[in-house]
PDB file of C-alpha atoms in Angstrom:
ATOM      1  CA  PHE A   4     163.038 237.301  46.732  1.00 70.00           C
ATOM      2  CA  ILE A   5     162.614 238.720  50.232  1.00 76.00           C
ATOM      3  CA  CYS A   6     160.236 237.388  52.864  1.00 79.00           C
ATOM      4  CA  ILE A   7     158.952 239.920  55.442  1.00 76.00           C
ATOM      5  CA  ASP A   8     157.011 238.552  58.385  1.00 77.00           C
ATOM      6  CA  GLU A   9     156.397 241.961  59.984  1.00 74.00           C
ATOM      7  CA  PHE A  10     157.584 245.398  58.858  1.00 75.00           C
ATOM      8  CA  SER A  11     157.259 248.046  61.566  1.00 75.00           C
ATOM      9  CA  VAL A  12     158.130 251.731  61.151  1.00 77.00           C
ATOM     10  CA  THR A  13     157.220 254.422  63.664  1.00 80.00           C
ATOM     11  CA  PRO A  14     154.575 256.839  62.269  1.00 85.00           C
ATOM     12  CA  LEU A  15     156.001 260.265  61.509  1.00 83.00           C
ATOM     13  CA  GLN A  16     154.497 263.355  63.140  1.00 84.00           C
ATOM     14  CA  ILE A  17     156.018 266.583  61.843  1.00 84.00           C
ATOM     15  CA  LEU A  18     155.285 270.260  62.487  1.00 83.00           C
ATOM     16  CA  LEU A  19     156.485 271.903  59.277  1.00 82.00           C
ATOM     17  CA  SER A  20     157.332 275.620  59.211  1.00 80.00           C
ATOM     18  CA  PHE A  21     158.732 277.399  56.165  1.00 77.00           C
ATOM     19  CA  ASN A  22     159.162 281.029  55.206  1.00 72.00           C
ATOM     20  CA  LYS A  23     161.450 282.823  52.796  1.00 69.00           C
ATOM     21  CA  LYS A  24     163.915 285.391  54.118  1.00 62.00           C
ATOM     22  CA  SER A  25     162.912 288.845  52.962  1.00 55.00           C
ATOM     23  CA  TYR A  26     166.506 289.857  52.267  1.00 53.00           C
ATOM     24  CA  SER A  27     169.358 287.826  50.823  1.00 52.00           C
ATOM     25  CA  ASP A  28     172.925 289.044  51.019  1.00 48.00           C
ATOM     26  CA  ASP A  29     173.698 287.472  47.658  1.00 49.00           C
ATOM     27  CA  ASP A  30     171.013 289.616  45.975  1.00 50.00           C
ATOM     28  CA  SER A  31     172.284 292.972  47.213  1.00 48.00           C
ATOM     29  CA  ASP A  32     174.075 293.820  43.954  1.00 51.00           C
ATOM     30  CA  LYS A  33     171.591 292.261  41.541  1.00 53.00           C
ATOM     31  CA  GLU A  34     169.281 294.342  39.398  1.00 56.00           C
ATOM     32  CA  GLU A  35     165.779 292.910  39.394  1.00 58.00           C
ATOM     33  CA  PRO A  36     163.122 293.644  36.745  1.00 60.00           C
ATOM     34  CA  LEU A  37     159.685 294.851  37.777  1.00 56.00           C
ATOM     35  CA  ILE A  38     157.970 291.546  37.020  1.00 67.00           C
ATOM     36  CA  GLY A  39     160.579 289.665  39.037  1.00 65.00           C
ATOM     37  CA  MET A  40     160.133 292.055  41.944  1.00 65.00           C
ATOM     38  CA  ILE A  41     156.359 291.566  41.929  1.00 68.00           C
ATOM     39  CA  THR A  42     156.712 287.796  41.631  1.00 73.00           C
ATOM     40  CA  LYS A  43     159.118 287.751  44.575  1.00 69.00           C
ATOM     41  CA  ALA A  44     156.691 289.804  46.661  1.00 69.00           C
ATOM     42  CA  ILE A  45     153.820 287.420  45.861  1.00 74.00           C
ATOM     43  CA  GLY A  46     156.059 284.475  46.738  1.00 70.00           C
ATOM     44  CA  MET A  47     156.834 286.052  50.096  1.00 70.00           C
ATOM     45  CA  VAL A  48     153.101 286.169  50.817  1.00 71.00           C
ATOM     46  CA  LEU A  49     152.182 282.676  49.615  1.00 72.00           C
ATOM     47  CA  ILE A  50     155.218 280.687  50.817  1.00 75.00           C
ATOM     48  CA  ASP A  51     154.715 281.306  54.520  1.00 78.00           C
ATOM     49  CA  ILE A  52     153.794 278.115  56.363  1.00 82.00           C
ATOM     50  CA  GLU A  53     153.939 277.680  60.132  1.00 78.00           C
ATOM     51  CA  GLU A  54     153.463 274.494  62.149  1.00 78.00           C
ATOM     52  CA  ALA A  55     151.646 272.502  59.473  1.00 84.00           C
ATOM     53  CA  PRO A  56     150.755 269.187  61.201  1.00 86.00           C
ATOM     54  CA  LEU A  57     151.982 266.382  58.957  1.00 86.00           C
ATOM     55  CA  GLN A  58     151.185 262.786  59.926  1.00 87.00           C
ATOM     56  CA  ILE A  59     152.722 259.952  57.891  1.00 87.00           C
ATOM     57  CA  LYS A  60     151.158 256.575  58.673  1.00 86.00           C
ATOM     58  CA  THR A  61     153.096 253.315  59.004  1.00 82.00           C
ATOM     59  CA  PRO A  62     153.253 251.172  55.831  1.00 82.00           C
ATOM     60  CA  LEU A  63     151.658 247.735  56.249  1.00 77.00           C
ATOM     61  CA  LEU A  64     153.890 244.992  54.858  1.00 76.00           C
ATOM     62  CA  GLY A  65     153.063 241.983  57.030  1.00 72.00           C
ATOM     63  CA  ASN A  66     153.547 238.475  55.547  1.00 76.00           C
ATOM     64  CA  THR A  67     155.082 239.844  52.362  1.00 77.00           C
ATOM     65  CA  PHE A  68     157.065 237.750  49.879  1.00 78.00           C
ATOM     66  CA  ASP A  69     158.353 239.759  46.935  1.00 79.00           C
ATOM     67  CA  ARG A  70     161.416 240.909  45.071  1.00 81.00           C
ATOM     68  CA  TYR A  71     163.517 243.773  46.442  1.00 80.00           C
ATOM     69  CA  GLY A  72     162.289 246.114  43.703  1.00 83.00           C
ATOM     70  CA  GLY A  73     158.663 245.214  44.398  1.00 82.00           C
ATOM     71  CA  ILE A  74     159.008 246.004  48.118  1.00 81.00           C
ATOM     72  CA  VAL A  75     160.690 249.332  47.326  1.00 85.00           C
ATOM     73  CA  ASP A  76     157.859 250.192  44.910  1.00 87.00           C
ATOM     74  CA  LYS A  77     155.265 249.458  47.608  1.00 85.00           C
ATOM     75  CA  LEU A  78     157.046 251.716  50.077  1.00 85.00           C
ATOM     76  CA  LYS A  79     157.346 254.486  47.477  1.00 88.00           C
ATOM     77  CA  LYS A  80     153.650 254.200  46.644  1.00 89.00           C
ATOM     78  CA  HIS A  81     152.714 254.360  50.325  1.00 86.00           C
ATOM     79  CA  TYR A  82     154.794 257.417  51.180  1.00 86.00           C
ATOM     80  CA  THR A  83     153.815 259.200  47.959  1.00 89.00           C
ATOM     81  CA  SER A  84     150.168 258.678  48.843  1.00 89.00           C
ATOM     82  CA  GLU A  85     150.766 259.900  52.399  1.00 88.00           C
ATOM     83  CA  LEU A  86     152.567 263.031  51.197  1.00 86.00           C
ATOM     84  CA  LYS A  87     149.692 263.857  48.848  1.00 88.00           C
ATOM     85  CA  ARG A  88     147.365 263.531  51.825  1.00 88.00           C
ATOM     86  CA  GLN A  89     149.308 266.287  53.621  1.00 86.00           C
ATOM     87  CA  ILE A  90     148.547 268.948  51.003  1.00 87.00           C
ATOM     88  CA  LEU A  91     145.384 270.183  52.758  1.00 86.00           C
ATOM     89  CA  PRO A  92     147.073 270.585  56.186  1.00 86.00           C
ATOM     90  CA  MET A  93     149.867 272.543  54.493  1.00 85.00           C
ATOM     91  CA  ILE A  94     147.399 274.818  52.709  1.00 87.00           C
ATOM     92  CA  GLY A  95     145.524 275.288  55.982  1.00 85.00           C
ATOM     93  CA  SER A  96     148.736 276.484  57.632  1.00 85.00           C
ATOM     94  CA  ILE A  97     149.550 279.238  55.116  1.00 85.00           C
ATOM     95  CA  GLY A  98     149.932 282.570  56.876  1.00 83.00           C
ATOM     96  CA  ILE A  99     148.031 284.718  54.377  1.00 83.00           C
ATOM     97  CA  LEU A 100     144.959 282.519  54.960  1.00 86.00           C
ATOM     98  CA  GLY A 101     145.218 283.095  58.696  1.00 86.00           C
ATOM     99  CA  SER A 102     146.476 279.571  59.496  1.00 86.00           C
ATOM    100  CA  PRO A 103     142.955 278.073  59.852  1.00 89.00           C
ATOM    101  CA  VAL A 104     144.420 274.759  61.030  1.00 87.00           C
ATOM    102  CA  GLN A 105     145.933 276.429  64.100  1.00 86.00           C
ATOM    103  CA  LEU A 106     142.728 278.402  64.698  1.00 89.00           C
ATOM    104  CA  PHE A 107     140.627 275.214  64.630  1.00 90.00           C
ATOM    105  CA  HIS A 108     143.136 273.407  66.859  1.00 87.00           C
ATOM    106  CA  ARG A 109     143.077 276.137  69.521  1.00 88.00           C
ATOM    107  CA  ILE A 110     139.295 276.518  69.569  1.00 90.00           C
ATOM    108  CA  SER A 111     138.749 272.746  69.698  1.00 91.00           C
ATOM    109  CA  ASN A 112     141.154 272.514  72.658  1.00 88.00           C
ATOM    110  CA  GLY A 113     139.230 275.275  74.416  1.00 88.00           C
ATOM    111  CA  VAL A 114     135.862 273.573  73.832  1.00 91.00           C
ATOM    112  CA  GLN A 115     137.231 270.251  75.059  1.00 90.00           C
ATOM    113  CA  ASP A 116     138.594 271.849  78.244  1.00 88.00           C
ATOM    114  CA  PHE A 117     135.307 273.690  78.781  1.00 90.00           C
ATOM    115  CA  PHE A 118     133.510 270.364  79.188  1.00 91.00           C
ATOM    116  CA  ASP A 119     136.271 268.067  80.469  1.00 90.00           C
ATOM    117  CA  LYS A 120     137.657 270.163  83.339  1.00 90.00           C
ATOM    118  CA  PRO A 121     134.324 270.698  85.166  1.00 90.00           C
ATOM    119  CA  THR A 122     133.445 267.016  84.710  1.00 91.00           C
ATOM    120  CA  GLN A 123     136.762 265.883  86.146  1.00 89.00           C
ATOM    121  CA  GLY A 124     136.410 268.376  88.989  1.00 89.00           C
ATOM    122  CA  PHE A 125     132.901 267.301  90.080  1.00 89.00           C
ATOM    123  CA  LEU A 126     134.078 263.701  90.203  1.00 88.00           C
ATOM    124  CA  GLN A 127     136.345 264.780  93.061  1.00 88.00           C
ATOM    125  CA  SER A 128     134.302 267.386  94.925  1.00 87.00           C
ATOM    126  CA  ASP A 129     131.925 270.321  94.475  1.00 86.00           C
ATOM    127  CA  LEU A 130     134.729 272.836  95.068  1.00 87.00           C
ATOM    128  CA  ALA A 131     136.949 271.139  92.504  1.00 86.00           C
ATOM    129  CA  GLY A 132     133.988 271.167  90.109  1.00 87.00           C
ATOM    130  CA  PHE A 133     133.504 274.931  90.381  1.00 90.00           C
ATOM    131  CA  GLN A 134     137.253 275.395  89.959  1.00 88.00           C
ATOM    132  CA  GLY A 135     136.981 273.223  86.844  1.00 88.00           C
ATOM    133  CA  ILE A 136     134.225 275.483  85.488  1.00 91.00           C
ATOM    134  CA  LEU A 137     136.452 278.518  85.892  1.00 89.00           C
ATOM    135  CA  ALA A 138     139.454 276.713  84.395  1.00 87.00           C
ATOM    136  CA  GLY A 139     137.404 275.430  81.461  1.00 88.00           C
ATOM    137  CA  ALA A 140     135.888 278.850  80.751  1.00 88.00           C
ATOM    138  CA  GLY A 141     139.334 280.448  80.965  1.00 86.00           C
ATOM    139  CA  SER A 142     140.726 277.875  78.549  1.00 86.00           C
ATOM    140  CA  LEU A 143     137.888 278.423  76.072  1.00 88.00           C
ATOM    141  CA  ILE A 144     138.242 282.207  76.175  1.00 87.00           C
ATOM    142  CA  GLY A 145     142.023 282.100  76.111  1.00 86.00           C
ATOM    143  CA  ASN A 146     142.257 279.659  73.210  1.00 87.00           C
ATOM    144  CA  THR A 147     139.587 281.475  71.197  1.00 89.00           C
ATOM    145  CA  VAL A 148     141.238 284.861  71.639  1.00 89.00           C
ATOM    146  CA  ALA A 149     144.704 283.416  71.050  1.00 88.00           C
ATOM    147  CA  GLY A 150     143.588 281.602  67.900  1.00 89.00           C
ATOM    148  CA  THR A 151     141.804 284.656  66.515  1.00 91.00           C
ATOM    149  CA  PHE A 152     144.690 287.055  67.077  1.00 91.00           C
ATOM    150  CA  ASN A 153     147.134 284.443  65.823  1.00 88.00           C
ATOM    151  CA  SER A 154     145.230 284.490  62.513  1.00 90.00           C
ATOM    152  CA  VAL A 155     145.343 288.292  62.448  1.00 91.00           C
ATOM    153  CA  ASN A 156     149.071 288.137  63.134  1.00 89.00           C
ATOM    154  CA  LYS A 157     149.681 285.691  60.285  1.00 89.00           C
ATOM    155  CA  VAL A 158     147.621 287.597  57.702  1.00 90.00           C
ATOM    156  CA  THR A 159     149.084 291.029  58.425  1.00 90.00           C
ATOM    157  CA  GLY A 160     152.604 289.648  58.838  1.00 87.00           C
ATOM    158  CA  SER A 161     152.468 287.901  55.451  1.00 86.00           C
ATOM    159  CA  LEU A 162     151.110 291.019  53.744  1.00 87.00           C
ATOM    160  CA  ALA A 163     153.850 293.136  55.334  1.00 87.00           C
ATOM    161  CA  ASN A 164     156.564 290.718  54.168  1.00 84.00           C
ATOM    162  CA  GLY A 165     155.365 290.842  50.583  1.00 83.00           C
ATOM    163  CA  PHE A 166     154.618 294.568  50.487  1.00 84.00           C
ATOM    164  CA  SER A 167     157.998 295.538  51.928  1.00 85.00           C
ATOM    165  CA  GLN A 168     159.742 293.616  49.144  1.00 83.00           C
ATOM    166  CA  LEU A 169     158.480 296.170  46.619  1.00 82.00           C
ATOM    167  CA  SER A 170     160.673 298.863  48.158  1.00 82.00           C
ATOM    168  CA  LEU A 171     163.902 297.399  46.646  1.00 78.00           C
ATOM    169  CA  ASP A 172     165.690 298.958  49.624  1.00 81.00           C
ATOM    170  CA  GLU A 173     168.219 296.412  50.903  1.00 81.00           C
ATOM    171  CA  ASP A 174     169.107 298.412  54.020  1.00 83.00           C
ATOM    172  CA  TYR A 175     165.457 298.816  54.974  1.00 86.00           C
ATOM    173  CA  LEU A 176     164.718 295.110  54.417  1.00 84.00           C
ATOM    174  CA  ARG A 177     167.716 294.121  56.548  1.00 82.00           C
ATOM    175  CA  GLN A 178     166.724 296.443  59.402  1.00 83.00           C
ATOM    176  CA  ARG A 179     163.106 295.329  59.276  1.00 84.00           C
ATOM    177  CA  GLN A 180     164.120 291.674  59.333  1.00 80.00           C
ATOM    178  CA  LYS A 181     166.267 292.292  62.398  1.00 79.00           C
ATOM    179  CA  THR A 182     163.357 293.994  64.152  1.00 81.00           C
ATOM    180  CA  ARG A 183     160.946 291.168  63.307  1.00 79.00           C
ATOM    181  CA  THR A 184     163.153 288.616  65.084  1.00 77.00           C
ATOM    182  CA  GLN A 185     162.224 290.263  68.407  1.00 81.00           C
ATOM    183  CA  LYS A 186     158.907 288.641  69.305  1.00 84.00           C
ATOM    184  CA  PRO A 187     156.555 290.412  71.749  1.00 87.00           C
ATOM    185  CA  LYS A 188     156.092 288.570  75.033  1.00 84.00           C
ATOM    186  CA  ASP A 189     152.715 290.077  75.949  1.00 85.00           C
ATOM    187  CA  ALA A 190     150.107 292.630  74.852  1.00 88.00           C
ATOM    188  CA  ILE A 191     151.925 295.645  76.313  1.00 89.00           C
ATOM    189  CA  ASN A 192     155.183 294.624  74.670  1.00 89.00           C
ATOM    190  CA  GLY A 193     153.347 294.034  71.385  1.00 89.00           C
ATOM    191  CA  ILE A 194     151.711 297.478  71.461  1.00 92.00           C
ATOM    192  CA  GLY A 195     155.063 299.077  72.217  1.00 92.00           C
ATOM    193  CA  GLN A 196     156.736 297.306  69.292  1.00 90.00           C
ATOM    194  CA  GLY A 197     153.786 298.217  67.088  1.00 91.00           C
ATOM    195  CA  VAL A 198     154.067 301.933  67.854  1.00 92.00           C
ATOM    196  CA  THR A 199     157.805 301.748  67.159  1.00 91.00           C
ATOM    197  CA  SER A 200     157.143 300.086  63.781  1.00 91.00           C
ATOM    198  CA  ILE A 201     154.693 302.819  62.783  1.00 92.00           C
ATOM    199  CA  VAL A 202     157.077 305.617  63.781  1.00 92.00           C
ATOM    200  CA  LYS A 203     160.006 303.976  61.985  1.00 91.00           C
ATOM    201  CA  GLY A 204     157.868 303.330  58.897  1.00 90.00           C
ATOM    202  CA  PHE A 205     156.877 306.976  58.489  1.00 92.00           C
ATOM    203  CA  SER A 206     160.336 308.324  59.391  1.00 91.00           C
ATOM    204  CA  ARG A 207     162.140 305.985  56.982  1.00 90.00           C
ATOM    205  CA  GLY A 208     159.658 306.818  54.249  1.00 90.00           C
ATOM    206  CA  LEU A 209     160.169 310.582  54.645  1.00 91.00           C
ATOM    207  CA  THR A 210     163.951 310.532  55.014  1.00 90.00           C
ATOM    208  CA  GLY A 211     164.372 308.027  52.194  1.00 89.00           C
ATOM    209  CA  LEU A 212     162.697 310.407  49.759  1.00 87.00           C
ATOM    210  CA  ILE A 213     165.795 312.636  50.053  1.00 89.00           C
ATOM    211  CA  THR A 214     168.615 310.282  51.016  1.00 89.00           C
ATOM    212  CA  LYS A 215     168.021 307.373  48.613  1.00 88.00           C
ATOM    213  CA  PRO A 216     168.537 309.294  45.320  1.00 88.00           C
ATOM    214  CA  ILE A 217     171.706 310.858  46.754  1.00 90.00           C
ATOM    215  CA  GLU A 218     173.069 307.493  47.935  1.00 87.00           C
ATOM    216  CA  GLY A 219     172.260 305.872  44.590  1.00 86.00           C
ATOM    217  CA  ALA A 220     173.942 308.622  42.601  1.00 88.00           C
ATOM    218  CA  SER A 221     177.083 308.508  44.756  1.00 87.00           C
ATOM    219  CA  LYS A 222     177.441 304.748  44.286  1.00 84.00           C
ATOM    220  CA  LYS A 223     176.370 304.096  40.677  1.00 83.00           C
ATOM    221  CA  GLY A 224     175.922 307.461  39.024  1.00 86.00           C
ATOM    222  CA  PHE A 225     172.842 308.171  36.943  1.00 85.00           C
ATOM    223  CA  LYS A 226     171.664 304.552  37.055  1.00 84.00           C
ATOM    224  CA  GLY A 227     171.919 304.578  40.834  1.00 83.00           C
ATOM    225  CA  PHE A 228     170.073 307.908  40.949  1.00 87.00           C
ATOM    226  CA  ILE A 229     167.139 306.384  39.034  1.00 88.00           C
ATOM    227  CA  LYS A 230     166.993 303.389  41.350  1.00 83.00           C
ATOM    228  CA  GLY A 231     167.374 305.600  44.418  1.00 86.00           C
ATOM    229  CA  SER A 232     164.578 307.864  43.186  1.00 89.00           C
ATOM    230  CA  TYR A 233     162.293 304.845  42.866  1.00 85.00           C
ATOM    231  CA  GLN A 234     163.277 303.686  46.356  1.00 84.00           C
ATOM    232  CA  GLY A 235     162.567 307.120  47.786  1.00 88.00           C
ATOM    233  CA  ILE A 236     159.229 307.702  46.034  1.00 90.00           C
ATOM    234  CA  SER A 237     157.891 304.156  46.537  1.00 87.00           C
ATOM    235  CA  GLY A 238     159.176 304.094  50.118  1.00 88.00           C
ATOM    236  CA  LEU A 239     157.043 307.129  50.889  1.00 89.00           C
ATOM    237  CA  VAL A 240     154.028 304.810  50.575  1.00 90.00           C
ATOM    238  CA  ILE A 241     155.442 301.313  51.085  1.00 89.00           C
ATOM    239  CA  LYS A 242     157.341 301.911  54.340  1.00 90.00           C
ATOM    240  CA  PRO A 243     154.499 303.592  56.302  1.00 92.00           C
ATOM    241  CA  VAL A 244     151.990 300.970  55.106  1.00 92.00           C
ATOM    242  CA  THR A 245     154.396 298.172  56.011  1.00 91.00           C
ATOM    243  CA  GLY A 246     154.914 299.812  59.408  1.00 91.00           C
ATOM    244  CA  VAL A 247     151.160 299.798  60.054  1.00 93.00           C
ATOM    245  CA  LEU A 248     150.884 296.148  58.970  1.00 91.00           C
ATOM    246  CA  ASP A 249     153.845 295.214  61.176  1.00 91.00           C
ATOM    247  CA  ALA A 250     152.272 297.107  64.083  1.00 92.00           C
ATOM    248  CA  THR A 251     149.010 295.195  63.649  1.00 93.00           C
ATOM    249  CA  SER A 252     150.889 291.902  63.450  1.00 91.00           C
ATOM    250  CA  GLN A 253     153.047 292.609  66.521  1.00 90.00           C
ATOM    251  CA  THR A 254     150.090 293.821  68.602  1.00 92.00           C
ATOM    252  CA  ALA A 255     148.067 290.757  67.625  1.00 91.00           C
ATOM    253  CA  GLU A 256     150.952 288.459  68.524  1.00 89.00           C
ATOM    254  CA  GLY A 257     151.338 290.159  71.902  1.00 89.00           C
ATOM    255  CA  ILE A 258     147.625 289.744  72.651  1.00 90.00           C
ATOM    256  CA  LYS A 259     147.808 286.117  71.524  1.00 88.00           C
ATOM    257  CA  ASN A 260     150.670 285.393  73.921  1.00 85.00           C
ATOM    258  CA  THR A 261     148.815 287.068  76.783  1.00 86.00           C
ATOM    259  CA  ALA A 262     145.567 285.217  76.055  1.00 83.00           C
ATOM    260  CA  ALA A 263     147.388 281.893  75.884  1.00 75.00           C
ATOM    261  CA  LEU A 264     148.237 282.266  79.580  1.00 70.00           C
ATOM    262  CA  LEU A 265     144.542 282.175  80.588  1.00 61.00           C
ATOM    263  CA  ASP A 266     144.426 278.385  80.256  1.00 58.00           C
ATOM    264  CA  GLY A 267     147.409 278.117  82.621  1.00 55.00           C
ATOM    265  CA  ASN A 268     149.559 276.327  80.061  1.00 51.00           C
ATOM    266  CA  GLN A 269     152.981 277.920  79.815  1.00 46.00           C
ATOM    267  CA  SER A 270     153.921 275.528  77.025  1.00 47.00           C
ATOM    268  CA  ASN A 271     151.986 277.683  74.567  1.00 47.00           C
ATOM    269  CA  GLN A 272     154.799 280.196  74.810  1.00 50.00           C
ATOM    270  CA  GLU A 273     157.609 279.596  72.367  1.00 55.00           C
ATOM    271  CA  GLN A 274     160.877 278.875  74.118  1.00 64.00           C
ATOM    272  CA  ARG A 275     164.103 278.246  72.232  1.00 68.00           C
ATOM    273  CA  ILE A 276     166.033 275.253  73.546  1.00 77.00           C
ATOM    274  CA  ARG A 277     169.196 276.005  71.542  1.00 79.00           C
ATOM    275  CA  GLU A 278     170.612 278.683  69.246  1.00 80.00           C
ATOM    276  CA  PRO A 279     169.741 278.484  65.525  1.00 78.00           C
ATOM    277  CA  ARG A 280     172.082 276.463  63.348  1.00 79.00           C
ATOM    278  CA  ALA A 281     174.841 278.275  61.440  1.00 78.00           C
ATOM    279  CA  PHE A 282     175.284 277.740  57.706  1.00 76.00           C
ATOM    280  CA  TYR A 283     178.689 278.026  56.077  1.00 77.00           C
ATOM    281  CA  GLY A 284     180.103 279.692  52.995  1.00 73.00           C
ATOM    282  CA  LYS A 285     178.340 281.669  50.295  1.00 69.00           C
ATOM    283  CA  GLN A 286     176.302 278.583  49.424  1.00 67.00           C
ATOM    284  CA  TYR A 287     175.129 278.221  53.051  1.00 67.00           C
ATOM    285  CA  SER A 288     176.285 274.607  53.232  1.00 75.00           C
ATOM    286  CA  TYR A 289     174.988 272.342  56.009  1.00 72.00           C
ATOM    287  CA  LYS A 290     177.374 270.885  58.610  1.00 78.00           C
ATOM    288  CA  ASP A 291     177.219 269.275  62.038  1.00 82.00           C
ATOM    289  CA  TYR A 292     175.815 271.552  64.729  1.00 83.00           C
ATOM    290  CA  ILE A 293     178.493 273.597  66.538  1.00 84.00           C
ATOM    291  CA  SER A 294     177.166 275.507  69.545  1.00 84.00           C
ATOM    292  CA  PHE A 295     179.910 278.160  69.468  1.00 83.00           C
ATOM    293  CA  ASP A 296     179.244 278.991  65.813  1.00 80.00           C
ATOM    294  CA  ALA A 297     175.507 279.065  66.493  1.00 82.00           C
ATOM    295  CA  ILE A 298     175.901 281.595  69.327  1.00 81.00           C
ATOM    296  CA  ILE A 299     178.000 283.906  67.164  1.00 79.00           C
ATOM    297  CA  TYR A 300     175.660 283.477  64.196  1.00 73.00           C
ATOM    298  CA  ARG A 301     172.656 284.307  66.357  1.00 71.00           C
ATOM    299  CA  HIS A 302     174.038 287.724  67.249  1.00 70.00           C
ATOM    300  CA  LEU A 303     175.692 288.651  63.981  1.00 68.00           C
ATOM    301  CA  TYR A 304     173.838 286.894  61.153  1.00 54.00           C
ATOM    302  CA  LEU A 305     171.988 289.971  59.926  1.00 45.00           C
ATOM    303  CA  SER A 306     175.203 291.913  59.374  1.00 44.00           C
ATOM    304  CA  LEU A 307     177.138 288.814  58.418  1.00 42.00           C
ATOM    305  CA  ILE A 308     177.739 287.828  54.833  1.00 38.00           C
ATOM    306  CA  HIS A 309     178.937 284.324  55.578  1.00 39.00           C
ATOM    307  CA  ILE A 310     180.872 282.234  58.063  1.00 40.00           C
ATOM    308  CA  SER A 311     184.004 280.670  56.686  1.00 38.00           C
ATOM    309  CA  GLU A 312     185.055 277.113  57.409  1.00 38.00           C
ATOM    310  CA  PRO A 313     185.624 276.724  61.180  1.00 40.00           C
ATOM    311  CA  THR A 314     189.215 276.076  62.188  1.00 39.00           C
ATOM    312  CA  ARG A 315     189.851 273.680  65.069  1.00 37.00           C
ATOM    313  CA  GLN A 316     192.919 273.200  67.217  1.00 36.00           C
ATOM    314  CA  ALA A 317     192.509 270.522  69.897  1.00 34.00           C
ATOM    315  CA  GLU A 318     189.364 271.437  71.831  1.00 35.00           C
ATOM    316  CA  ILE A 319     189.313 275.079  70.714  1.00 34.00           C
ATOM    317  CA  SER A 320     186.912 276.105  67.954  1.00 36.00           C
ATOM    318  CA  TYR A 321     186.605 279.500  66.380  1.00 38.00           C
ATOM    319  CA  ALA A 322     185.053 280.960  63.241  1.00 41.00           C
ATOM    320  CA  VAL A 323     186.401 283.580  60.848  1.00 40.00           C
ATOM    321  CA  PHE A 324     183.812 286.120  59.749  1.00 40.00           C
ATOM    322  CA  CYS A 325     184.247 287.558  56.263  1.00 41.00           C
ATOM    323  CA  LEU A 326     182.405 290.733  55.316  1.00 40.00           C
ATOM    324  CA  LYS A 327     181.592 291.360  51.690  1.00 41.00           C
ATOM    325  CA  LYS A 328     183.470 294.269  50.156  1.00 41.00           C
ATOM    326  CA  LYS A 329     181.239 296.662  48.301  1.00 42.00           C
ATOM    327  CA  ASN A 330     182.211 297.669  44.797  1.00 45.00           C
ATOM    328  CA  GLU A 331     183.148 301.312  44.604  1.00 41.00           C
TER     329      GLU A 331
END
C-alpha cells in the first residue's frame, strides 16, 4: 500500500494546433483511387485545428491510502475525464467552422477592454479617462474585426486545402504549400499575395491543360497520359477556384493582422522564436533539436526528400541531404 498525504501536479494549459500537410513526398509515386482522393480532401478540411485551448485540471489525491494499482487507476480516470472534457474546445477550434473559440475569445477581450480601460483611466484623471475610452473603443473594434476576418481566413483556407487536393498535381501542391508558408504582415501585403494567388491559379490552370498530358505521357506512357489529362482538365477548374479561395484567405489574414494592432498589443502578431524542428529519414523520426539542421530544413524542406542522420566531428555538425531519384 502507498500513503499519499498531498499529491500536487501543476495544471496543464495547452494551445493545440494540428493540420495535415497537403503534399507528402512519400506519396508522389502512389496511384490513388477516386474515393481515396475525395476522402483525403475531406480530411484536409476537417483535420485543421489551430490554438485549441486545452486545460487539464490537477488530480486531487490528498490523504490517500491505496495500492499502487488503485492510485494509477484514479489518475487514469481523472485524465481520461479531463481529455473528454476538451472535445468541445477542439471542435470549436476547427478551421472549417471558422474557429468560433478564437472569435469568442477576441470579442470578449475587446468588450472587457471597452469597460475596464476607461474605468482605470478615470480613477487617475479625466484626461487618462478619455484616453481609456479611446483605447477601449480601439480594442473592441480591433478585436472584433480581427476575430471576424480570422474566421474568414480559417474557413476559406480550409476549403482551399481540401479543394486543391483534388487536382492530383504533386508539383502544384508543392508550390502552393511553399507559397502558403509566407504569411501576410498587413492588409496591403495580404491583398498583394491574394492577387498573386489568383493570377497563378488561372495561369497554372490554363497551362496545365496542355503541359500535364504531355508530361504524363513522357514519364509513364498511356497511363501517364490519362492521369495528366485528368490533371489538366480538372486543374482548369480546381486551380483558379483554389486561387480565389487562397486570395480570400490571405487578404482576410492581412486585415486581421492590421486590425490586431488597433488595441496596441504587438503580442497578437505571430513571431517565431526558433526555426522549426527537423525530422530525419524517410520515416521522419524525432531527435533532439539541432539548430543547424533546423535552419537548413527551414529553407530547403519543400524541395527536400529527407535529411539523413547528422554526422558530428568534435563541435562541427553537418547534414547530408539526399534527393529522391525519379524512376525513368
